[in-house]
Coordinates of C-alpha atoms in Angstrom, one line a residue:
Chain A
M854 CA 150.4 79.7 56.4
S855 CA 150.0 82.3 59.6
I856 CA 148.2 81.7 62.9
E857 CA 145.6 83.9 61.7
T858 CA 145.0 82.2 58.3
Y859 CA 145.3 78.4 60.2
L860 CA 142.6 79.6 62.5
A861 CA 140.1 81.3 59.8
V862 CA 140.4 77.8 58.0
K863 CA 139.9 76.0 61.1
A864 CA 136.8 78.2 61.9
R865 CA 135.5 77.1 58.7
G866 CA 134.9 73.6 60.1
L867 CA 133.4 75.1 63.6
K868 CA 131.0 77.1 61.4
L869 CA 129.5 73.9 59.9
R870 CA 128.8 73.3 63.7
L871 CA 126.3 75.6 64.2
L872 CA 123.0 74.4 64.6
P873 CA 120.2 75.8 61.5
R874 CA 117.7 78.3 62.4
E875 CA 115.3 75.6 61.1
F876 CA 116.4 73.5 64.2
Y877 CA 115.2 76.1 66.8
H878 CA 111.7 75.8 65.3
T879 CA 112.0 72.3 65.5
M880 CA 112.8 72.4 69.5
L881 CA 110.1 75.0 70.3
E882 CA 107.3 73.1 68.3
T883 CA 108.1 69.9 70.4
P884 CA 105.7 69.8 72.6
T885 CA 107.6 68.4 75.6
L886 CA 110.7 69.4 77.1
E887 CA 112.2 66.2 76.9
E888 CA 112.0 65.6 73.4
S889 CA 113.0 68.9 72.6
I890 CA 116.4 67.3 74.7
K891 CA 116.3 64.4 72.7
L892 CA 116.1 66.4 69.5
L893 CA 119.3 68.4 71.4
S894 CA 121.3 65.3 72.1
R895 CA 121.5 64.3 68.6
T896 CA 123.8 67.5 68.7
E897 CA 127.0 68.4 70.7
Y898 CA 124.9 69.6 74.0
R899 CA 124.4 66.5 75.6
L900 CA 121.7 66.1 77.9
T901 CA 120.2 63.9 78.9
V902 CA 116.9 63.3 80.9
E903 CA 118.0 59.8 81.9
R904 CA 118.4 61.2 85.7
G905 CA 115.0 63.5 85.0
V906 CA 114.6 67.3 83.8
P907 CA 117.5 69.3 83.7
S908 CA 117.6 72.4 85.4
P909 CA 118.4 75.6 84.4
D910 CA 121.9 75.5 86.0
E911 CA 122.8 72.5 84.6
I912 CA 121.8 73.0 81.0
R913 CA 123.6 76.5 81.1
C914 CA 126.2 74.8 82.6
A915 CA 126.1 72.4 79.6
T916 CA 125.6 75.2 76.8
L917 CA 128.8 77.1 78.3
R918 CA 130.9 73.6 78.4
T919 CA 130.1 72.8 75.3
F920 CA 130.7 76.7 73.8
I921 CA 133.8 76.4 76.1
N922 CA 134.9 73.0 74.5
R923 CA 134.4 74.6 71.2
V924 CA 137.0 77.5 72.0
E925 CA 139.6 74.8 73.5
E926 CA 138.9 72.7 70.5
L927 CA 139.7 75.6 68.4
L928 CA 142.8 76.5 70.1
I929 CA 144.8 72.8 70.0
G930 CA 148.3 73.8 69.6
I931 CA 148.1 77.3 69.4
N932 CA 149.9 79.7 71.7
G933 CA 150.5 82.9 72.2
A934 CA 149.1 86.5 71.4
V935 CA 146.9 84.9 69.0
A936 CA 145.8 82.7 71.6
D937 CA 145.7 84.8 74.7
F938 CA 143.6 87.3 72.1
V939 CA 140.6 84.3 70.7
R940 CA 140.3 83.4 74.7
S941 CA 140.2 86.8 76.1
Y942 CA 137.6 88.0 73.4
S943 CA 135.6 84.6 73.5
L944 CA 135.8 83.2 76.8
G945 CA 136.2 86.4 78.7
R946 CA 132.5 87.4 77.5
V947 CA 131.2 83.9 79.1
E948 CA 133.8 85.3 82.4
M949 CA 132.4 88.7 82.3
E950 CA 128.9 87.1 82.6
L951 CA 129.6 85.3 85.3
L952 CA 131.5 88.0 87.0
K953 CA 128.8 90.5 87.1
E954 CA 126.3 88.0 89.0
L955 CA 128.8 87.9 91.9
I956 CA 129.5 91.3 92.2
R957 CA 125.8 92.1 91.8
V958 CA 125.2 89.3 94.8
L959 CA 127.7 90.6 96.7
S960 CA 127.0 94.2 96.3
A961 CA 123.4 93.7 97.9
G962 CA 124.9 92.5 100.7
H963 CA 123.8 88.6 99.7
K964 CA 125.8 85.2 99.9
Y965 CA 127.3 84.4 96.4
E966 CA 126.6 80.6 95.7
L967 CA 129.0 79.0 93.4
F968 CA 127.8 78.1 90.0
P969 CA 127.4 74.5 90.3
C970 CA 129.2 74.0 86.9
P971 CA 133.0 71.9 87.1
N972 CA 133.8 72.8 83.6
L973 CA 134.8 76.5 83.9
S974 CA 138.6 75.9 84.9
S975 CA 139.3 77.0 81.2
L976 CA 138.5 80.5 82.4
R977 CA 141.1 82.9 83.2
V978 CA 139.4 84.0 86.7
S979 CA 138.7 81.0 89.8
L980 CA 135.5 81.7 90.6
R981 CA 135.3 79.1 93.2
L982 CA 138.2 81.3 95.0
L983 CA 135.9 84.6 94.3
S984 CA 133.4 82.6 96.5
T985 CA 135.3 82.4 99.4
L986 CA 135.5 85.8 99.7
S987 CA 132.6 87.1 101.6
S988 CA 132.9 91.3 100.9
L989 CA 132.7 93.4 97.6
E990 CA 135.8 94.8 98.6
D991 CA 137.8 92.0 98.7
V992 CA 136.7 90.1 95.2
V993 CA 137.5 93.4 93.2
Q994 CA 140.8 93.8 95.4
E995 CA 142.0 90.5 94.0
L996 CA 140.0 91.1 90.3
G997 CA 142.2 94.0 90.7
R998 CA 145.9 92.4 91.8
L999 CA 145.7 88.7 90.3
Y1000 CA 143.5 89.5 86.7
D1001 CA 144.5 92.9 85.9
Y1002 CA 140.6 94.7 86.3
K1003 CA 141.8 98.1 86.9
I1004 CA 138.8 99.7 85.7
L1005 CA 136.9 97.7 88.2
V1006 CA 139.0 99.1 91.0
T1007 CA 138.4 102.7 89.5
A1008 CA 134.5 101.9 89.4
Y1009 CA 134.6 100.7 92.9
N1010 CA 136.2 103.3 94.4
L1011 CA 133.2 105.5 92.5
Y1012 CA 130.6 102.9 93.5
R1013 CA 131.4 103.7 97.4
D1014 CA 131.0 107.5 96.7
I1015 CA 127.7 107.7 94.6
G1016 CA 126.0 103.9 95.4
E1017 CA 125.1 102.9 92.2
E1018 CA 125.3 99.8 91.2
A1019 CA 125.7 99.7 87.8
L1020 CA 128.9 101.5 87.8
L1021 CA 130.3 98.9 89.0
E1022 CA 129.3 96.5 86.1
C1023 CA 130.0 99.1 83.9
G1024 CA 132.9 98.6 85.1
L1025 CA 133.7 95.3 83.9
E1026 CA 132.5 95.7 80.9
A1027 CA 135.0 98.3 80.3
D1028 CA 138.1 95.8 81.5
Y1029 CA 136.7 93.5 79.1
Y1030 CA 137.1 95.3 76.2
D1031 CA 140.1 96.9 77.6
H1032 CA 141.8 93.3 77.8
C1033 CA 140.7 92.7 74.2
W1034 CA 141.6 96.3 72.4
N1035 CA 144.9 95.2 74.6
A1036 CA 145.3 91.6 73.1
A1037 CA 144.3 92.7 69.3
N1038 CA 147.2 95.1 69.1
K1039 CA 149.5 92.5 69.7
V1040 CA 148.4 90.8 67.1
H1041 CA 148.1 91.0 63.0
A1042 CA 144.9 93.3 63.4
T1043 CA 143.3 94.2 60.1
R1044 CA 141.1 96.4 58.9
R1045 CA 137.9 93.5 59.4
L1046 CA 138.6 92.7 62.9
K1047 CA 139.0 96.3 64.4
E1048 CA 135.6 96.6 62.6
L1049 CA 134.1 93.8 64.4
L1050 CA 135.6 94.7 67.6
L1051 CA 134.3 98.4 67.1
I1052 CA 130.9 97.4 66.4
D1053 CA 130.8 95.0 69.7
S1054 CA 132.3 97.3 71.7
S1055 CA 130.7 100.3 70.2
S1056 CA 127.3 98.5 71.3
R1057 CA 127.7 98.3 74.8
W1058 CA 129.4 101.8 75.3
I1059 CA 126.3 102.9 73.8
Y1060 CA 124.6 101.1 76.3
W1061 CA 126.2 101.8 79.2
L1062 CA 126.4 105.9 77.9
V1063 CA 122.7 105.8 78.0
L1064 CA 122.1 104.0 80.6
L1065 CA 124.2 105.9 82.8
K1066 CA 123.1 109.7 82.1
T1067 CA 119.7 108.4 82.6
R1068 CA 121.0 107.2 86.2
G1069 CA 122.5 111.1 86.3
I1070 CA 126.5 109.9 86.1
R1071 CA 128.5 113.2 85.5
A1072 CA 130.3 112.9 82.4
K1073 CA 133.8 113.1 83.7
I1074 CA 133.1 109.5 85.6
L1075 CA 131.5 108.5 82.3
N1076 CA 135.0 109.6 80.7
Q1077 CA 136.9 108.1 83.2
L1078 CA 134.9 104.6 83.3
L1079 CA 134.2 104.3 80.0
R1080 CA 137.8 105.3 77.9
H1081 CA 139.2 102.2 77.6
M1082 CA 135.9 100.4 76.8
V1083 CA 136.3 101.6 72.9
K1084 CA 139.6 102.7 72.2
G1085 CA 139.3 102.0 68.3
L1086 CA 136.2 104.9 68.2
D1087 CA 137.7 108.3 67.1
E1088 CA 138.6 110.8 69.9
D1089 CA 137.0 113.4 69.0
L1090 CA 133.1 111.1 68.8
F1091 CA 133.6 109.8 72.1
R1092 CA 134.1 113.3 73.8
W1093 CA 131.5 114.5 71.7
G1094 CA 128.6 111.2 72.8
I1095 CA 130.2 111.8 76.6
K1096 CA 128.9 115.5 76.1
S1097 CA 126.2 115.2 74.0
P1098 CA 122.6 114.9 75.3
L1099 CA 120.4 111.7 74.9
E1100 CA 118.0 113.6 72.3
E1101 CA 121.5 113.9 70.1
L1102 CA 123.1 111.0 71.0
H1103 CA 121.9 109.2 67.8
I1104 CA 123.9 111.9 65.9
V1105 CA 127.0 110.0 67.3
I1106 CA 125.9 107.1 67.1
G1107 CA 125.3 107.8 62.7
F1108 CA 129.2 107.9 62.7
I1109 CA 130.3 104.9 64.0
S1110 CA 127.6 102.8 62.3
R1111 CA 124.6 103.2 60.5
A1112 CA 123.2 99.7 61.8
L1113 CA 123.4 100.5 65.3
E1114 CA 122.2 104.1 64.9
K1115 CA 119.0 102.2 63.4
A1116 CA 118.6 100.2 66.3
Y1117 CA 119.1 102.9 69.1
R1118 CA 116.6 104.8 66.9
S1119 CA 114.1 102.0 67.1
S1120 CA 114.6 100.3 70.4
F1121 CA 115.1 103.6 73.1
P1122 CA 111.8 104.0 73.1
R1123 CA 111.0 101.2 74.2
G1124 CA 113.6 100.6 77.3
F1125 CA 117.0 99.0 78.1
L1126 CA 116.1 95.8 77.5
A1127 CA 114.7 96.2 74.1
L1128 CA 117.9 98.5 73.5
E1129 CA 120.2 95.9 74.6
R1130 CA 118.8 93.3 72.6
E1131 CA 118.6 95.2 69.3
L1132 CA 122.6 96.7 70.0
G1133 CA 123.0 92.6 70.3
K1134 CA 121.2 91.9 67.0
V1135 CA 123.8 94.5 65.6
L1136 CA 126.5 92.5 65.8
Y1137 CA 125.0 89.1 65.7
S1138 CA 124.5 90.4 62.0
Y1139 CA 127.8 91.8 61.6
A1140 CA 129.4 88.7 62.7
S1141 CA 127.1 86.8 59.9
H1142 CA 128.2 89.2 57.7
L1143 CA 131.5 88.2 58.4
L1144 CA 131.0 84.3 57.8
R1145 CA 129.5 85.0 54.9
L1146 CA 132.6 87.5 53.3
R1147 CA 134.8 84.3 54.4
P1148 CA 138.2 86.4 55.1
I1149 CA 141.2 84.8 55.6
D1150 CA 142.1 86.4 59.2
L1151 CA 141.1 86.7 62.8
S1152 CA 137.4 88.6 62.3
Y1153 CA 136.0 85.2 60.9
T1154 CA 137.4 82.7 63.9
L1155 CA 135.9 85.4 65.9
A1156 CA 132.8 85.7 64.1
C1157 CA 132.3 82.3 64.2
L1158 CA 133.0 82.1 67.7
L1159 CA 130.9 85.4 68.3
L1160 CA 127.9 83.3 66.4
H1161 CA 128.8 79.8 68.8
Y1162 CA 128.5 82.1 72.3
F1163 CA 125.1 83.3 70.6
E1164 CA 123.7 79.9 69.7
A1165 CA 124.4 78.5 73.8
N1166 CA 122.1 81.7 74.8
N1167 CA 119.7 80.1 72.4
V1168 CA 119.8 77.0 73.3
Y1169 CA 119.4 78.0 77.2
R1170 CA 116.6 80.5 76.6
V1171 CA 114.9 77.7 74.3
L1172 CA 115.0 74.5 77.5
V1173 CA 114.8 77.2 80.2
G1174 CA 111.8 78.6 78.7
K1175 CA 110.5 75.3 77.9
I1176 CA 110.6 74.7 81.6
A1177 CA 109.4 77.8 82.4
E1178 CA 106.5 77.0 80.1
I1179 CA 107.0 80.0 78.6
P1180 CA 105.2 80.1 75.2
P1181 CA 106.9 79.4 71.9
E1182 CA 106.4 82.7 70.4
I1183 CA 108.1 84.6 73.6
I1184 CA 111.0 82.5 73.4
R1185 CA 111.7 83.1 69.7
Q1186 CA 111.2 87.0 70.3
T1187 CA 114.3 86.7 72.3
L1188 CA 116.6 84.4 70.4
Y1189 CA 119.3 85.4 68.0
L1190 CA 118.1 83.6 64.8
Chain B
M909 CA 53.2 71.9 124.8
K910 CA 55.8 71.9 127.5
A911 CA 54.7 70.2 130.3
G912 CA 54.4 72.1 133.9
I913 CA 53.8 75.4 132.7
S914 CA 52.7 77.9 135.1
I915 CA 48.9 79.2 134.5
S916 CA 48.8 82.4 136.1
R917 CA 48.7 85.9 134.8
G918 CA 51.9 86.5 136.5
A919 CA 53.3 83.5 133.7
L920 CA 51.4 85.0 130.7
L921 CA 52.6 88.7 131.1
E922 CA 56.3 86.9 131.4
L923 CA 55.3 85.1 128.3
R924 CA 54.2 87.8 126.7
K925 CA 57.1 89.7 127.6
K926 CA 59.7 86.8 126.1
L927 CA 57.8 86.7 123.2
E928 CA 57.8 90.7 122.5
L929 CA 61.8 90.1 122.9
V930 CA 62.6 87.2 120.9
K931 CA 60.6 89.2 118.1
R932 CA 62.5 92.2 118.6
G933 CA 65.5 90.2 118.6
K934 CA 64.5 88.6 115.3
E935 CA 63.9 91.9 113.6
I936 CA 67.7 93.2 114.6
L937 CA 69.3 90.0 113.3
E938 CA 67.1 90.2 109.9
M939 CA 68.3 94.1 110.0
R940 CA 72.1 92.8 110.6
R941 CA 71.2 90.3 108.2
D942 CA 70.3 92.7 105.2
Q943 CA 73.5 94.8 106.0
L944 CA 75.4 92.0 105.9
I945 CA 73.5 91.1 102.4
G946 CA 74.3 94.4 101.2
E947 CA 78.4 94.3 101.9
A948 CA 78.2 91.2 100.4
Y949 CA 77.2 92.7 97.2
R950 CA 79.3 95.3 97.3
L951 CA 82.2 92.8 97.3
L952 CA 80.9 90.8 95.2
S953 CA 81.7 93.5 92.5
K954 CA 84.9 94.1 93.4
V955 CA 85.9 90.7 93.7
E956 CA 84.1 90.6 89.6
E957 CA 87.8 92.5 88.8
R958 CA 89.6 89.6 89.3
R959 CA 89.3 88.8 85.6
R960 CA 90.7 92.1 84.8
L961 CA 93.4 92.1 87.3
E962 CA 94.2 88.5 85.2
E963 CA 94.0 90.1 81.5
R964 CA 97.2 93.0 83.4
F965 CA 98.8 90.2 84.6
A966 CA 99.3 88.5 81.1
S967 CA 100.1 90.7 79.9
I968 CA 102.9 92.0 82.1
L969 CA 103.6 87.8 82.7
R970 CA 104.9 88.5 78.8
E971 CA 107.4 91.2 79.6
A972 CA 108.7 89.3 82.6
Q973 CA 108.6 85.8 80.5
K974 CA 110.9 87.9 78.0
T975 CA 113.0 89.5 80.9
Y976 CA 113.6 86.4 82.6
L977 CA 115.1 84.8 79.1
L978 CA 117.1 87.6 78.1
M979 CA 118.8 87.5 81.4
G980 CA 118.9 83.8 82.4
H981 CA 117.4 82.4 85.6
R982 CA 120.8 83.2 87.7
G983 CA 120.7 86.7 86.1
V984 CA 117.3 87.4 87.7
D985 CA 118.4 85.5 90.7
S986 CA 121.3 88.2 91.3
Y987 CA 119.3 91.3 90.1
S988 CA 116.6 90.1 93.0
C989 CA 119.7 90.3 95.4
L990 CA 119.8 94.1 94.4
V991 CA 115.5 95.0 95.3
K992 CA 115.0 95.5 99.0
P993 CA 111.7 93.3 99.4
P994 CA 108.9 94.2 100.9
K995 CA 107.2 94.9 103.9
L996 CA 103.0 93.8 105.1
R997 CA 102.0 93.5 107.5
L998 CA 98.5 91.4 108.3
V999 CA 95.6 92.8 111.0
R1000 CA 92.0 92.1 111.8
R1001 CA 89.5 94.1 111.8
S1002 CA 85.8 94.0 112.9
L1003 CA 82.9 94.8 109.7
L1004 CA 79.5 95.0 111.4
G1005 CA 80.6 92.6 113.8
V1006 CA 82.7 89.8 111.5
I1007 CA 85.9 90.3 112.3
V1008 CA 87.6 90.3 108.8
P1009 CA 91.6 90.5 108.0
K1010 CA 93.7 93.5 106.4
V1011 CA 96.4 93.7 104.7
V1012 CA 98.9 97.0 105.6
E1013 CA 101.6 98.4 103.2
L1014 CA 104.6 99.0 105.8
R1015 CA 107.1 99.0 102.4
R1016 CA 107.2 99.3 98.9
P1017 CA 109.8 97.0 97.0
D1018 CA 112.8 99.0 96.2
P1019 CA 114.0 98.6 93.0
G1020 CA 116.4 102.1 93.3
Q1021 CA 119.8 99.5 93.0
L1022 CA 118.9 98.1 89.7
P1023 CA 120.8 99.4 86.9
D1024 CA 118.0 99.0 84.1
P1025 CA 115.2 101.2 84.2
S1026 CA 112.8 99.0 82.4
L1027 CA 113.9 96.3 85.1
R1028 CA 113.0 99.1 87.8
G1029 CA 109.6 99.9 85.6
L1030 CA 108.5 95.5 85.4
I1031 CA 109.2 95.3 88.9
T1032 CA 107.2 98.5 90.0
E1033 CA 104.5 97.4 88.0
L1034 CA 104.3 93.7 89.3
W1035 CA 103.8 95.2 92.8
D1036 CA 101.2 97.3 91.5
L1037 CA 99.3 94.5 90.7
L1038 CA 100.6 91.8 93.1
K1039 CA 99.5 94.5 95.5
E1040 CA 95.9 94.4 93.9
F1041 CA 95.8 90.7 93.9
I1042 CA 96.7 91.0 98.0
E1043 CA 93.6 93.6 98.3
L1044 CA 91.4 91.2 96.4
A1045 CA 92.7 88.1 98.3
V1046 CA 91.8 90.3 101.3
E1047 CA 88.3 90.8 100.0
E1048 CA 87.6 87.5 98.6
T1049 CA 88.2 86.3 102.5
M1050 CA 85.8 88.6 103.6
L1051 CA 82.8 87.8 101.5
E1052 CA 83.6 84.1 102.3
L1053 CA 83.8 85.2 106.4
I1054 CA 80.4 87.9 105.4
C1055 CA 78.7 84.6 103.6
K1056 CA 79.3 82.6 106.7
E1057 CA 78.4 84.8 108.8
I1058 CA 74.8 85.7 106.9
S1059 CA 74.5 81.5 106.8
Y1060 CA 74.9 81.6 110.5
L1061 CA 72.0 84.6 111.0
N1062 CA 69.6 83.0 108.6
R1063 CA 69.5 79.8 111.0
V1064 CA 69.1 81.8 113.6
V1065 CA 66.5 83.5 112.1
N1066 CA 65.1 80.6 110.9
S1067 CA 64.9 79.2 114.0
L1068 CA 63.5 82.1 115.8
E1069 CA 60.9 82.6 113.4
K1070 CA 59.7 78.5 112.7
R1071 CA 60.3 77.3 116.1
L1072 CA 60.6 79.8 118.8
I1073 CA 58.3 82.4 118.2
P1074 CA 55.3 79.5 117.3
Q1075 CA 56.0 77.6 120.2
L1076 CA 56.0 80.9 122.4
E1077 CA 53.0 82.3 120.5
E1078 CA 51.4 78.6 121.2
E1079 CA 52.2 78.5 125.2
L1080 CA 51.0 82.0 125.6
R1081 CA 47.6 80.8 123.7
Y1082 CA 47.0 78.0 126.2
I1083 CA 48.0 80.1 128.9
R1084 CA 45.4 82.9 128.0
I1085 CA 42.7 80.3 127.4
R1086 CA 43.3 78.6 130.7
V1087 CA 43.6 81.8 132.4
E1088 CA 40.3 83.2 130.9
E1089 CA 38.6 79.5 131.6
Q1090 CA 39.9 80.2 135.0
S1091 CA 38.7 83.3 135.7
L1092 CA 34.9 82.5 133.7
E1093 CA 35.0 79.4 136.5
E1094 CA 35.8 82.0 139.2
F1095 CA 32.9 84.4 137.7
V1096 CA 30.4 81.5 137.5
R1097 CA 31.8 80.2 141.3
I1098 CA 30.8 83.8 142.3
K1099 CA 27.9 84.1 140.8
K1100 CA 26.4 80.9 142.3
L1101 CA 27.9 82.2 145.5
R1102 CA 25.8 85.1 145.3
D1103 CA 22.2 83.3 144.3
R1104 CA 23.0 81.6 147.4
L1105 CA 23.4 84.4 149.5
R1106 CA 20.0 86.1 148.0
G1107 CA 18.2 83.0 148.7
A1108 CA 19.0 83.2 152.3
S1109 CA 18.4 86.9 152.7
Y1110 CA 15.0 86.0 151.1
E1111 CA 14.1 83.6 153.6
Y1112 CA 14.9 86.1 156.4

């Protein structure tokens, strides 16, 4: 049995630990936050109300910890390229999210407050170390030197010239997908695995392409930053996407995926948050579809981890929404179900 | 009736002048009160817009809540660092003699660094609404201060109308009667003196 098959079999066990859709509805219908947490304490998200209502930071920490533990559990006894790939893909997502916050705060000239979560040692990047650096330049240089964030360094140089913060975030994401594609090249990447990676990276590529184009960023810079983000994408399609005006972009997207095109067409007029969410939904649907297909390769493992990641976000949104006394119907709209 | 009032024509004239001055003062205060009431009505119609603003706020709040959930609390915190905060100045001005506050916007919040245009739109919309709420709060404060002034003026006008003016009128009436009595006594005395003087001349 290959490692990929072994992981796919283990992921089948992990799939059973996904919370059912009804669970979220039950949580949303509970009248108090305490009851929701009590309900959740029966699952792996071990939050308690003994020391009072948990803060949003504690909730986020608990959800991330659960997700990281699941990834680590899955990878017990597995080393080498496959483990590196799974880690880059799943834990890299958490890492990217936290780094984005750090970069945003530093680019505004504020002091970064370390995310108070003790269970982030599994991440490749040490946030504790980075939080001791006071300037954005130092952080970017350290990330480039220690953790191979090369596109971010390029993005930082462009940011210094143009002053557009979005370039930094885009560079960070481009690095994440670049690491994923590089790691995928070292393992036995099946067609489905490449497809999953392509849908995932393309959805973000579309988002950044549209966002940076509306911010007036030139095609040359877009080419420079986004090239490594979608390595699995056809070169001509990539160039066409970079050059095409926003009104014609749906044609390019249609060649990548019909679902992405549909999401783009329906959500773009409603704004970028809607676009991001709809593109995320496509990825969620594709991952769910893969779980139903039950392939015996890494695509199943990644899809399963991806759904666990969405689950962690869903749990966080329900609880934080309840703390902020946001009506259940609004919370429901933000969940991936 | 006050004791020790000097009964003389001079005092009568003095009191008449005083009464006239008090009545004129009362009229002026009444006019100011009416103007303030008019201003209060104008502000009242503006304050009634609160409901419309609250409805608008509810719809924007839904969007803000959704954004908060999608970005997470730390995401929102980190994005808020990219927004340059607004600058406001509180000044005082006089409205019909009442010192009222006024808020001057020196700088709007600048969300230009936010990468997401929908976020920028949300912040602009929220700020516009917040500004309207601030203006409303200023108008509500103005209304409160004007109402206080109106009630103060009412008390002054009432005390003039119900107490000071009747008292002065009573004093005036008393002095007038006394002065008339005095002049009558004087007249009778003069008449008697004249009769006596005439009687003496007949004897000669």
